[in-house]
CSV table of C-alpha atoms in Angstrom, one decimal:
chain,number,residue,atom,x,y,z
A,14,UNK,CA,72.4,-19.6,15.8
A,15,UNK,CA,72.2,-16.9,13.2
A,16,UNK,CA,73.2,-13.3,13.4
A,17,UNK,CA,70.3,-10.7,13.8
A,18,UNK,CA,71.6,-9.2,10.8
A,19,UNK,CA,71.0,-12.3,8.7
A,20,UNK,CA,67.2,-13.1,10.3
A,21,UNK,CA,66.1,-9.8,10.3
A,22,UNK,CA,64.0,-9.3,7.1
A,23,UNK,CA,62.4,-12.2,8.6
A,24,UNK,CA,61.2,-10.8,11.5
A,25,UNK,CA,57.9,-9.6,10.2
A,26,UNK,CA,57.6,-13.1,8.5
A,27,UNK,CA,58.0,-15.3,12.0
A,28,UNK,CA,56.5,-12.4,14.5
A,29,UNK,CA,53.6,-11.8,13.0
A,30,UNK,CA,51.8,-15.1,12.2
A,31,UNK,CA,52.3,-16.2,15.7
A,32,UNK,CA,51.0,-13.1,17.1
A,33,UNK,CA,47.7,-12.9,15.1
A,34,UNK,CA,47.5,-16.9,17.1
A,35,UNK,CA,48.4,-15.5,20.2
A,36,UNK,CA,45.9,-12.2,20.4
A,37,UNK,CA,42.9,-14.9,18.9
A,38,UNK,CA,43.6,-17.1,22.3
A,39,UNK,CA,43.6,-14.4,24.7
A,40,UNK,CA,40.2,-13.1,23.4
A,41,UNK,CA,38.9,-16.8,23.8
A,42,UNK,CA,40.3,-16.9,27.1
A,43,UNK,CA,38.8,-13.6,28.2
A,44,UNK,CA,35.6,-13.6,26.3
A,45,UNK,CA,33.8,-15.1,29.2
A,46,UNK,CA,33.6,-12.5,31.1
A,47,UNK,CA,31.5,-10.6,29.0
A,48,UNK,CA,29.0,-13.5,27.0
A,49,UNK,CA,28.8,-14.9,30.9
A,50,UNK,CA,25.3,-13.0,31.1
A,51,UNK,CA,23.8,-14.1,27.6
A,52,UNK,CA,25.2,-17.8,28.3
A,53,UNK,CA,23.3,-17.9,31.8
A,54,UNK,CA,20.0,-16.7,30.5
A,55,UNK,CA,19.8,-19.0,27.7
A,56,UNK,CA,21.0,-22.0,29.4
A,57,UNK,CA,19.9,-21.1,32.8
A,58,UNK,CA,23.2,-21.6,34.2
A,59,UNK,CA,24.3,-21.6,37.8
A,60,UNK,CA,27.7,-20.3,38.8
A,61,UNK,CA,29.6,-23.5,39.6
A,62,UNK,CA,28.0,-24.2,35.8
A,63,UNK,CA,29.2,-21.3,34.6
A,64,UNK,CA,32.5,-21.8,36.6
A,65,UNK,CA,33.1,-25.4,35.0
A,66,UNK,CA,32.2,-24.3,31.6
A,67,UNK,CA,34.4,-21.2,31.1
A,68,UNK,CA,37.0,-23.7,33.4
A,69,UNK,CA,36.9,-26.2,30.5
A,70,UNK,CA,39.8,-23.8,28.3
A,71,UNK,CA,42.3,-24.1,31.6
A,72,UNK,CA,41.5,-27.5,32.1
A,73,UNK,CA,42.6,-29.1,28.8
A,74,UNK,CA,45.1,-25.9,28.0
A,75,UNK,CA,47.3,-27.3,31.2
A,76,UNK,CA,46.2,-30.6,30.5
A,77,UNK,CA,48.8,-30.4,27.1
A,78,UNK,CA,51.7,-29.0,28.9
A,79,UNK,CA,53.4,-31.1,29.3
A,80,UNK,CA,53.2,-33.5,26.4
A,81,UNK,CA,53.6,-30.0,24.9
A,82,UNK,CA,57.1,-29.2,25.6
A,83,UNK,CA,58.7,-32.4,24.6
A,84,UNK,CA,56.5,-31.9,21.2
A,85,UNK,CA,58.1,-28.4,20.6
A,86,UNK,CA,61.5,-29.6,21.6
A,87,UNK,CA,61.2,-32.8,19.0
A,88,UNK,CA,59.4,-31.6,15.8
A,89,UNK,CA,59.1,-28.2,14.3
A,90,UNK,CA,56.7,-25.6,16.2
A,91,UNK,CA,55.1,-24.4,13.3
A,92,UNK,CA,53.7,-27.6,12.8
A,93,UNK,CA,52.6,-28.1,16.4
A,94,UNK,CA,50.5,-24.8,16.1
A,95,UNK,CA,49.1,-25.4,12.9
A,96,UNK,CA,48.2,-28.8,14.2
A,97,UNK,CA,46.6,-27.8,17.4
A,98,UNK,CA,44.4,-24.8,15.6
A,99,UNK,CA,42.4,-26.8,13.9
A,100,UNK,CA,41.2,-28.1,17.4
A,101,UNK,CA,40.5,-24.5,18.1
A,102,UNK,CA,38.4,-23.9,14.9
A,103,UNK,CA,36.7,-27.1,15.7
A,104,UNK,CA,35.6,-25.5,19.2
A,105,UNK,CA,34.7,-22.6,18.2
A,106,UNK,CA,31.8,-23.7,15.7
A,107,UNK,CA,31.0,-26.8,18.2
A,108,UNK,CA,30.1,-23.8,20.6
A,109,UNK,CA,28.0,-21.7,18.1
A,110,UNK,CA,26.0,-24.8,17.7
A,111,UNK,CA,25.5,-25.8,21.1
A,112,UNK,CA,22.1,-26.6,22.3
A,113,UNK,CA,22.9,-27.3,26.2
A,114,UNK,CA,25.6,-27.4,28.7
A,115,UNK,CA,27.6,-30.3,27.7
A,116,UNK,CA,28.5,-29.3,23.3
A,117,UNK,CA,29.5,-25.9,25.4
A,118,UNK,CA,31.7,-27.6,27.8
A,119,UNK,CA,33.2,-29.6,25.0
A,120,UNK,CA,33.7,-27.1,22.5
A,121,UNK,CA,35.3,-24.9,25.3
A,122,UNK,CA,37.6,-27.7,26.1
A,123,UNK,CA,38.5,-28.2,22.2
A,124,UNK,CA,39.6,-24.4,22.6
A,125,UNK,CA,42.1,-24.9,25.0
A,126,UNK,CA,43.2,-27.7,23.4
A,127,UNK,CA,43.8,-25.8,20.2
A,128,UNK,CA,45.8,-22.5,21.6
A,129,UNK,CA,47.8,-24.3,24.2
A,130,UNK,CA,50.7,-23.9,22.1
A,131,UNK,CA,50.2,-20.3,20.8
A,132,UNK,CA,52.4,-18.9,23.6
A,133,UNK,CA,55.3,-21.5,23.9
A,134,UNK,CA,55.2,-22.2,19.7
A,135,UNK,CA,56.5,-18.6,19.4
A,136,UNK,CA,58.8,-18.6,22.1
A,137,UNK,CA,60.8,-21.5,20.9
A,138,UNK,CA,60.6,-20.7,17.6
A,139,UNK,CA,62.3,-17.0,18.7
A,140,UNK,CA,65.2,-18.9,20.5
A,141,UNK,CA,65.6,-20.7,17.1
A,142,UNK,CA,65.8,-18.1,14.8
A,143,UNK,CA,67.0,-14.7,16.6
A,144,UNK,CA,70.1,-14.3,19.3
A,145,UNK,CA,70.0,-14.3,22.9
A,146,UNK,CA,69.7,-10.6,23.0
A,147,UNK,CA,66.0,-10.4,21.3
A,148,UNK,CA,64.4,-12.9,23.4
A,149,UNK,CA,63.6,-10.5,26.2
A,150,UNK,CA,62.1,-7.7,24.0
A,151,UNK,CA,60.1,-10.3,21.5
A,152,UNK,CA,58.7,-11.9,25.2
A,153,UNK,CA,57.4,-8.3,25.9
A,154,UNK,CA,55.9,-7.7,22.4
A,155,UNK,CA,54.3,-11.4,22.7
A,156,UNK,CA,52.4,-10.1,26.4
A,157,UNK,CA,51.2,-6.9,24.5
A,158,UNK,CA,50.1,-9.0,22.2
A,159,UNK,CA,48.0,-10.9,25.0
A,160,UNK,CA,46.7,-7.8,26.6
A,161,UNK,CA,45.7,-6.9,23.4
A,162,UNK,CA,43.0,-9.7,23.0
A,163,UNK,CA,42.3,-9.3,26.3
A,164,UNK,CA,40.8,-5.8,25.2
A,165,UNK,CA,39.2,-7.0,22.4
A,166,UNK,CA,37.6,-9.7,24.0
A,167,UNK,CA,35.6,-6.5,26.9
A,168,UNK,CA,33.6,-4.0,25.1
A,169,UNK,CA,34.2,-4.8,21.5
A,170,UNK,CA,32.5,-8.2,22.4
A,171,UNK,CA,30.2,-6.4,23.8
A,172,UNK,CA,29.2,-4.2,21.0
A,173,UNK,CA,29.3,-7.1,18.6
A,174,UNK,CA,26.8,-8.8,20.7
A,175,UNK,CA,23.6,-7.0,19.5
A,176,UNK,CA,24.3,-7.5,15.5
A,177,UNK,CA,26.1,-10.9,16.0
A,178,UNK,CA,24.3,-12.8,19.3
A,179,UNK,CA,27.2,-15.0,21.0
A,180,UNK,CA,26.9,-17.7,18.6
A,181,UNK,CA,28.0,-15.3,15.6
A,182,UNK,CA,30.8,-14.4,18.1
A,183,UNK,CA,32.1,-18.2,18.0
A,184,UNK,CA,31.9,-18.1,14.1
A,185,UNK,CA,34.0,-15.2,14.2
A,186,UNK,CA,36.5,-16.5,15.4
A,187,UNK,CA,36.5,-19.6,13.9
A,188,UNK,CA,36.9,-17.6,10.5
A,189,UNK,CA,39.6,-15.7,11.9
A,190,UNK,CA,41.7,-18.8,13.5
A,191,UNK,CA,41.2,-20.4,10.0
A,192,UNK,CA,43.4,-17.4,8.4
A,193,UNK,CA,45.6,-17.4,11.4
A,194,UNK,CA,46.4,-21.0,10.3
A,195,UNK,CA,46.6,-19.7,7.1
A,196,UNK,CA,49.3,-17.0,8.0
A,197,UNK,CA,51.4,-19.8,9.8
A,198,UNK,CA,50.9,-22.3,7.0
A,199,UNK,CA,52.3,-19.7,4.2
A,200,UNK,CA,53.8,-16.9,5.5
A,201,UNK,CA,56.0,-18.3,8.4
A,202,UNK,CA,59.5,-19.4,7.3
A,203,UNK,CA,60.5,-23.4,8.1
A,204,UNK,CA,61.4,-23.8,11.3
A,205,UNK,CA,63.3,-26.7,11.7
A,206,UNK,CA,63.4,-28.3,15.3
A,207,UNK,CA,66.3,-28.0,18.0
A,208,UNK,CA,66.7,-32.0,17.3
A,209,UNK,CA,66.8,-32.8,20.9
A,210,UNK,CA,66.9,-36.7,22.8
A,211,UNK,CA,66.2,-39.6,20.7
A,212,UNK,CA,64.4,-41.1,23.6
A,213,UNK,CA,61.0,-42.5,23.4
A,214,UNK,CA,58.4,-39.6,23.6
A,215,UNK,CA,56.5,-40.5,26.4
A,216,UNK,CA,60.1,-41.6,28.5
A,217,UNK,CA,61.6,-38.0,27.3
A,218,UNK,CA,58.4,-36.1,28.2
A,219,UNK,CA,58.1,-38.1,31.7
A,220,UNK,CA,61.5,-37.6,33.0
A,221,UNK,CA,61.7,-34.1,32.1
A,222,UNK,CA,58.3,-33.3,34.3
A,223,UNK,CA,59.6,-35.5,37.3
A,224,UNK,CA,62.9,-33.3,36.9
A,225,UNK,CA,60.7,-30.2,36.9
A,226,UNK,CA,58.0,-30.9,39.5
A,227,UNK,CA,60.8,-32.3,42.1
A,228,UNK,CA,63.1,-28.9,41.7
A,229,UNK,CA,62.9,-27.1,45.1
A,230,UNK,CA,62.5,-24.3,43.3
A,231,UNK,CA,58.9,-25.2,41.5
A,232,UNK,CA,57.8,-26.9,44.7
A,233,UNK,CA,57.9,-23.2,46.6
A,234,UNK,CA,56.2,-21.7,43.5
A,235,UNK,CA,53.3,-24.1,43.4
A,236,UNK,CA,50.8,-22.3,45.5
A,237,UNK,CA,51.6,-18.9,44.2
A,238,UNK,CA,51.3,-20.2,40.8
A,239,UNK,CA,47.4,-22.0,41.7
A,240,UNK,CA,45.9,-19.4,44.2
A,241,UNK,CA,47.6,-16.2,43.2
A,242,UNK,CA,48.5,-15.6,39.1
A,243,UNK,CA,45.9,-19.3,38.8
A,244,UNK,CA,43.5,-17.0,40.6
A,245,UNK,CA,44.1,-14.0,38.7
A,246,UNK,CA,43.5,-15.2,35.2
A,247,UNK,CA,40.2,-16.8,36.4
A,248,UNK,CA,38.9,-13.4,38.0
A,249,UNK,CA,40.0,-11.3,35.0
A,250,UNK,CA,38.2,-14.4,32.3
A,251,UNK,CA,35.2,-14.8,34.4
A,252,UNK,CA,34.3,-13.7,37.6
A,253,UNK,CA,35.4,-10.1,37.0
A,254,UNK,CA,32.5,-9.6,34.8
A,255,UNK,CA,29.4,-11.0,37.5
A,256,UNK,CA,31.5,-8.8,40.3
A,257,UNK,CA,31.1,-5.9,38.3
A,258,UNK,CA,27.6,-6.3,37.4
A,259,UNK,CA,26.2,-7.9,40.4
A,260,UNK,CA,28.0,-6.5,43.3
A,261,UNK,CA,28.5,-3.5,41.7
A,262,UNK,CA,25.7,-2.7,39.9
A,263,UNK,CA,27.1,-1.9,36.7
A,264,UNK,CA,25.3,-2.4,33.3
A,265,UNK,CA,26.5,-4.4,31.2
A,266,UNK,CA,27.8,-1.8,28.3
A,267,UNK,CA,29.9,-0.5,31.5
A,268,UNK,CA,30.9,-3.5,33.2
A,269,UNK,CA,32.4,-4.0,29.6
A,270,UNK,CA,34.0,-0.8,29.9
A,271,UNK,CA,35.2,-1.5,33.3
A,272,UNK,CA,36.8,-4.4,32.0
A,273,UNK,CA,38.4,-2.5,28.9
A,274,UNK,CA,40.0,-0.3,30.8
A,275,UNK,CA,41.6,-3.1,33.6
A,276,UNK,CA,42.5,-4.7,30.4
A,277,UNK,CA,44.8,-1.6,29.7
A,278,UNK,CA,45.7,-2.1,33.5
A,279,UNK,CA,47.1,-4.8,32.6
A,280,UNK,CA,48.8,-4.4,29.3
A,281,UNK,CA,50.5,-1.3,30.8
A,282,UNK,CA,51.7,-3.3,34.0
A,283,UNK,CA,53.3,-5.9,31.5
A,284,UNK,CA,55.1,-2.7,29.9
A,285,UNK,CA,56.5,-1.5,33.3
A,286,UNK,CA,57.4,-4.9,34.4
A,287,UNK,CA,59.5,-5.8,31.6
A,288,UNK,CA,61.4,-2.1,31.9
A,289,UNK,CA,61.9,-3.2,35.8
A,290,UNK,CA,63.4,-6.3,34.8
A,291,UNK,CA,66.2,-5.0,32.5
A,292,UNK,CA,67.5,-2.6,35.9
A,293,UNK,CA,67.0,-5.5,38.8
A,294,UNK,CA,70.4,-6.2,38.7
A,295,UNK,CA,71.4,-2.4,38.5
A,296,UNK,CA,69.1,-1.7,41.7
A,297,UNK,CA,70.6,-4.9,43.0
A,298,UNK,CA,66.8,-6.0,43.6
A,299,UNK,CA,66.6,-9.7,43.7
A,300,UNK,CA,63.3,-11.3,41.3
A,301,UNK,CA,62.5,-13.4,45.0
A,302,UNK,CA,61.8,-9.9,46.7
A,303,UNK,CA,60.1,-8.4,43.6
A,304,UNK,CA,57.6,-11.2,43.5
A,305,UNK,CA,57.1,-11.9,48.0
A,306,UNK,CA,56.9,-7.7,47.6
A,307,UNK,CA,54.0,-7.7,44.2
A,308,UNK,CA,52.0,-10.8,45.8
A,309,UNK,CA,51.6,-9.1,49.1
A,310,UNK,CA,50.6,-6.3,47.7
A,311,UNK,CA,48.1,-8.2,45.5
A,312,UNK,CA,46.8,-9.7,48.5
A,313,UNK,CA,46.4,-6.0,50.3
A,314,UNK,CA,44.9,-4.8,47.4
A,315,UNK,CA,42.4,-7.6,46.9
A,316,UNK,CA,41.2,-7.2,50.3
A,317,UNK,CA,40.9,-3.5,49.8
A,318,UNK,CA,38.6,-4.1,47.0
A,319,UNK,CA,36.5,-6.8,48.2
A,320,UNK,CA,35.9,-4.2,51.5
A,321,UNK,CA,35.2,-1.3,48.9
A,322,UNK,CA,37.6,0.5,51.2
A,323,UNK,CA,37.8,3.3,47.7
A,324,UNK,CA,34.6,3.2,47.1
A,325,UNK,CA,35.6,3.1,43.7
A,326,UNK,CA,35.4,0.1,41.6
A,327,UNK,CA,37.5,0.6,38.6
A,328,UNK,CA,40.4,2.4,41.1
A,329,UNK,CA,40.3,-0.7,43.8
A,330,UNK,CA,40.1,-3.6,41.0
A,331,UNK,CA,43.0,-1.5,38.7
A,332,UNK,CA,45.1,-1.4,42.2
A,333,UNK,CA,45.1,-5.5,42.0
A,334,UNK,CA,45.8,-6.2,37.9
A,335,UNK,CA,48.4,-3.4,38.6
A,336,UNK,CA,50.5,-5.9,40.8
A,337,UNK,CA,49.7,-9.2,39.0
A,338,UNK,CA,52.3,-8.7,36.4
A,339,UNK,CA,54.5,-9.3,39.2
A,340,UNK,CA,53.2,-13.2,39.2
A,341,UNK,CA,54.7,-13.4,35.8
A,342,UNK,CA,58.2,-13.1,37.3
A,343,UNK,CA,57.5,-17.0,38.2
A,344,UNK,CA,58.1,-17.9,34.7
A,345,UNK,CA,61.7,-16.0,34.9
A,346,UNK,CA,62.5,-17.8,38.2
A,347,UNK,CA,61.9,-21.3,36.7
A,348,UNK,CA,64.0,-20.5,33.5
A,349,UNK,CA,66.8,-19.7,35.7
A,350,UNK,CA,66.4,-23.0,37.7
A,351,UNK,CA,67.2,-25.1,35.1
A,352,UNK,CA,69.6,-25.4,32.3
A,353,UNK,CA,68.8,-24.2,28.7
A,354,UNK,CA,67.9,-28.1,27.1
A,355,UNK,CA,65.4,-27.8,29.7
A,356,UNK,CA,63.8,-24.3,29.4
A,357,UNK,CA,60.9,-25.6,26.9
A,358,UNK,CA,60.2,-28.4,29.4
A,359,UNK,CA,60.3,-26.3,32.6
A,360,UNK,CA,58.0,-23.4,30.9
A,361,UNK,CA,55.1,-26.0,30.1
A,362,UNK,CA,55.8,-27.5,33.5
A,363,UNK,CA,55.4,-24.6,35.4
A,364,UNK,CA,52.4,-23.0,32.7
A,365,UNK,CA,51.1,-26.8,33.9
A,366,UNK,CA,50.4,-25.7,37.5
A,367,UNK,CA,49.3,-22.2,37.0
A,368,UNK,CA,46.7,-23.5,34.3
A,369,UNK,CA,45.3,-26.5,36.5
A,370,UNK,CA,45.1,-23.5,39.2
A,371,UNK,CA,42.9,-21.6,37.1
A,372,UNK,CA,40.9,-24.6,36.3
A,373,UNK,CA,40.5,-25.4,40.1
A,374,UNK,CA,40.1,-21.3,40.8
A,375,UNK,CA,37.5,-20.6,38.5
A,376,UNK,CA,34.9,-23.4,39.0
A,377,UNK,CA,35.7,-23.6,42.6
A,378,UNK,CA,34.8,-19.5,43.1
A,379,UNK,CA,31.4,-20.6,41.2
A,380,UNK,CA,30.9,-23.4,43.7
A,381,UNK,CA,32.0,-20.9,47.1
A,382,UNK,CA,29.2,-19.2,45.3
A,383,UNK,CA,26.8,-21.6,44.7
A,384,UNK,CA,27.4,-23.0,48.5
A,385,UNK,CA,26.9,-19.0,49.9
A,386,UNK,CA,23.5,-18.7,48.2
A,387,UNK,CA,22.4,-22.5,49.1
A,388,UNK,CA,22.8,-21.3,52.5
A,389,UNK,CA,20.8,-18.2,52.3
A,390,UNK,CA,23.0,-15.7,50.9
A,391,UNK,CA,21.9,-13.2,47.9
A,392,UNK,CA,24.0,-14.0,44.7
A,393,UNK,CA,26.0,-10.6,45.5
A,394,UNK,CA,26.6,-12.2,48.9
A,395,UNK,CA,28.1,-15.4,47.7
A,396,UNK,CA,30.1,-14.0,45.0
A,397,UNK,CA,31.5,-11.2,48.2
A,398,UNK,CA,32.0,-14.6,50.2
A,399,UNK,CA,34.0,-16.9,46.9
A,400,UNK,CA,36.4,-13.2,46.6
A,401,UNK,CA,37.1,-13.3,50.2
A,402,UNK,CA,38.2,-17.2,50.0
A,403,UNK,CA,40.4,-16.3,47.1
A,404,UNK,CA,41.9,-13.6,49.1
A,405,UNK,CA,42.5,-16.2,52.1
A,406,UNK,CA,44.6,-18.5,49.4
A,407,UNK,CA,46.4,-15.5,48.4
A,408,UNK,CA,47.7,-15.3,51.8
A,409,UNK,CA,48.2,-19.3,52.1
A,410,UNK,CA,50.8,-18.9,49.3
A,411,UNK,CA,52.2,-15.8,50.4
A,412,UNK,CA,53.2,-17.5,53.9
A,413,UNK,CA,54.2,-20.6,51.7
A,414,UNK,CA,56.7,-18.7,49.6
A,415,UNK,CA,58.0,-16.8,52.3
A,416,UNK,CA,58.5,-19.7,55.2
A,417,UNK,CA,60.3,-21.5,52.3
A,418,UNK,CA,63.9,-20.7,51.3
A,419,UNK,CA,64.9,-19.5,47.5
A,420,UNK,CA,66.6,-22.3,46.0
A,421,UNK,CA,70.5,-22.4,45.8
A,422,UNK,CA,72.1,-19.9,42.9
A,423,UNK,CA,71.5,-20.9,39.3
A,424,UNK,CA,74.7,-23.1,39.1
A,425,UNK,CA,74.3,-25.0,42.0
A,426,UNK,CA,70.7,-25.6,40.6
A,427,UNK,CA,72.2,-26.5,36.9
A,428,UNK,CA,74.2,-29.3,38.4
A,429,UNK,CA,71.2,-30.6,40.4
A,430,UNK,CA,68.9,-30.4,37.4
A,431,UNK,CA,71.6,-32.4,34.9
């Protein structure tokens, strides 16, 4: 691997292409939230509709996982992107031209198809051309990067909305994807690939998820990863927004707000959780209690809201995306389960199940809701009764993590993994 000194007028060069991807499929993960209301009214939409359609990203994003990881490992990421981004551009204008549910669901789906790499492209293309020593600060600059587009995609949406409608939104985005591709395409350096197995793809990519998904240490994450952190990102790219405005009572312009500034929440969580992991070996705090300690806290929080025990929206919802960032230390326990020829692999494995459990998470909330008003409840009521059922699974993977044991120490794991 080269010397820092030797890559780093390149830094610019590979960072910045793949962050300009990165920030474009956060806002189209988020944006949701926010055209949720236009999308309803036009297309009359109920919310397990609403639920599937904005579902239809996590769906096909955890759907190329796994295929993804042996792709990265076997053929040069900046190809993969580039590849998969034209999917992306393809969604986006399917979706400015849809006239009912199903071009909406599909060009949704295309979306997810097209920025499932954006994330892992950049982190294997990091380990490739900086040392061990950057990879934990260019991981941090990659999740500001994230939060980022998750603000963009809150009341700068909505501000766009009046000049551009949501269909102009779509075209946006399309145009800037197309010179994200562009960056990649001519400003990114040639990234050669690590060169791994010469197995047959589908044999590689096969063994290396039953290795992942039989790990002891992935089978205790599982329900954390679909009800808690799965949960999570389908609440802060949907159901956040119809909470907001429908228990609530907020307009729109300040449900937007609301969501801007949880957004920040968010972004600044990321910041402190990244400064708490460089000193967990110094406080000799252990990542297991760190994460049993940040979802139980999630899971008090979440209740605390849902009861408006503050009686304070923006306070009680900034309590919960506070903690989430501790969800993210799932990824750093998986890493450390397995050796380094399997990191890509155990990444999109693990990304895998916490996608699928947004998927499940946000079209089932729409059809707790759906079920609630069927049965008499207002549409506040139902969408009270789908947050209290995601604060139930929150505690179903709590007890889960906590009634099973952490997983031998990292060598012991190595061994089992090779």
């Amino acid at each position: 691997m080269p010397s820092s000194d030797q890559r780093a007028p390149q830094f610019a060069a590979v960072f910045l292409p793949f962050a300009a991807a990165y920030f474009l499929s956060y806002v189209m993960r988020s944006v949701n939230a926010v055209l949720s209301e236009p999308l309803t009214e036009e297309f009359a939409l109920t919310a397990s509709q609403l639920g599937l359609l904005s579902s239809s990203y996590f769906l096909t994003f955890a759907i190329m996982q796994l295929p993804l990881g042996a792709l990265l490992d076997r053929h040069s990421p900046r190809r993969v992107e580039i590849v998969l981004l034209m999917f992306a551009i393809g969604g986006c204008l399917l979706s400015s031209l849809a006239e009912g549910f199903f071009a909406l669901w599909l060009g949704r789906a295309m979306i997810g198809i097209g920025v499932s790499a954006c994330l892992m492209a950049s982190y294997t293309s990091y380990r490739l051309c900086f040392p061990a020593d950057r990879q934990a600060s260019l991981a941090s600059l990659m999740l500001m990067v994230g939060s980022f587009g998750g603000l963009a995609a809150t009341l700068p949406v909505e501000l766009l909305l009046p000049a551009l409608g949501w269909r102009g939104i779509f075209v946006l985005t399309a145009f800037l994807f197309l010179l994200s591709g562009a960056g990649l395409t001519w400003l990114l350096p040639n990234i050669a690939a690590a060169g791994a197995s010469r197995e047959p793809y589908w044999r590689y990519t096969i063994a290396g998820a039953k290795t992942v998904f039989a790990h002891p240490q992935v089978q205790r994450l599982i329900p954390v990863c679909i009800f808690t952190h799965g949960g999570f990102l389908a609440v802060q790219s949907l159901w956040m927004g119809p909470w907001l405005r429908t228990v609530e009572g907020q307009p729109a312009t300040e449900a937007a707000t609301t969501l801007l500034v949880l957004g920040i929440t968010v972004m600044l969580s990321h910041l402190a959780m990244s400064w708490l992991g460089l000193r967990l070996n110094r406080w000799r705090l252990s990542i297991d209690r760190v994460l049993i300690a940040g979802c139980l806290l999630m899971l008090l929080f979440t209740t605390a809201a849902i009861a408006n025990l503050w009686n304070n929206p923006l306070l009680a919802w900034s309590l919960v995306f506070v903690t989430t960032s501790v969800s993210g230390l799932i990824y750093a326990k998986t890493s450390l389960a397995f050796p380094v020829e399997m990191g890509g692999r155990a990444n999109t494995g693990i990304n895998f199940v916490v996608f699928a459990g947004a998927f499940g998470m946000q079209w089932g909330l729409g059809l707790i809701t759906d079920l609630a008003i069927s049965v008499g409840q207002s549409e506040a009521e139902g969408l009270r009764t789908a947050f209290i059922s995601w604060a139930f699974m929150q505690a179903v993977a709590l007890i889960w993590l906590v009634r099973n044991p952490e997983a031998p120490p990292p060598r012991q794991q190595h061994a089992e993994a090779q």
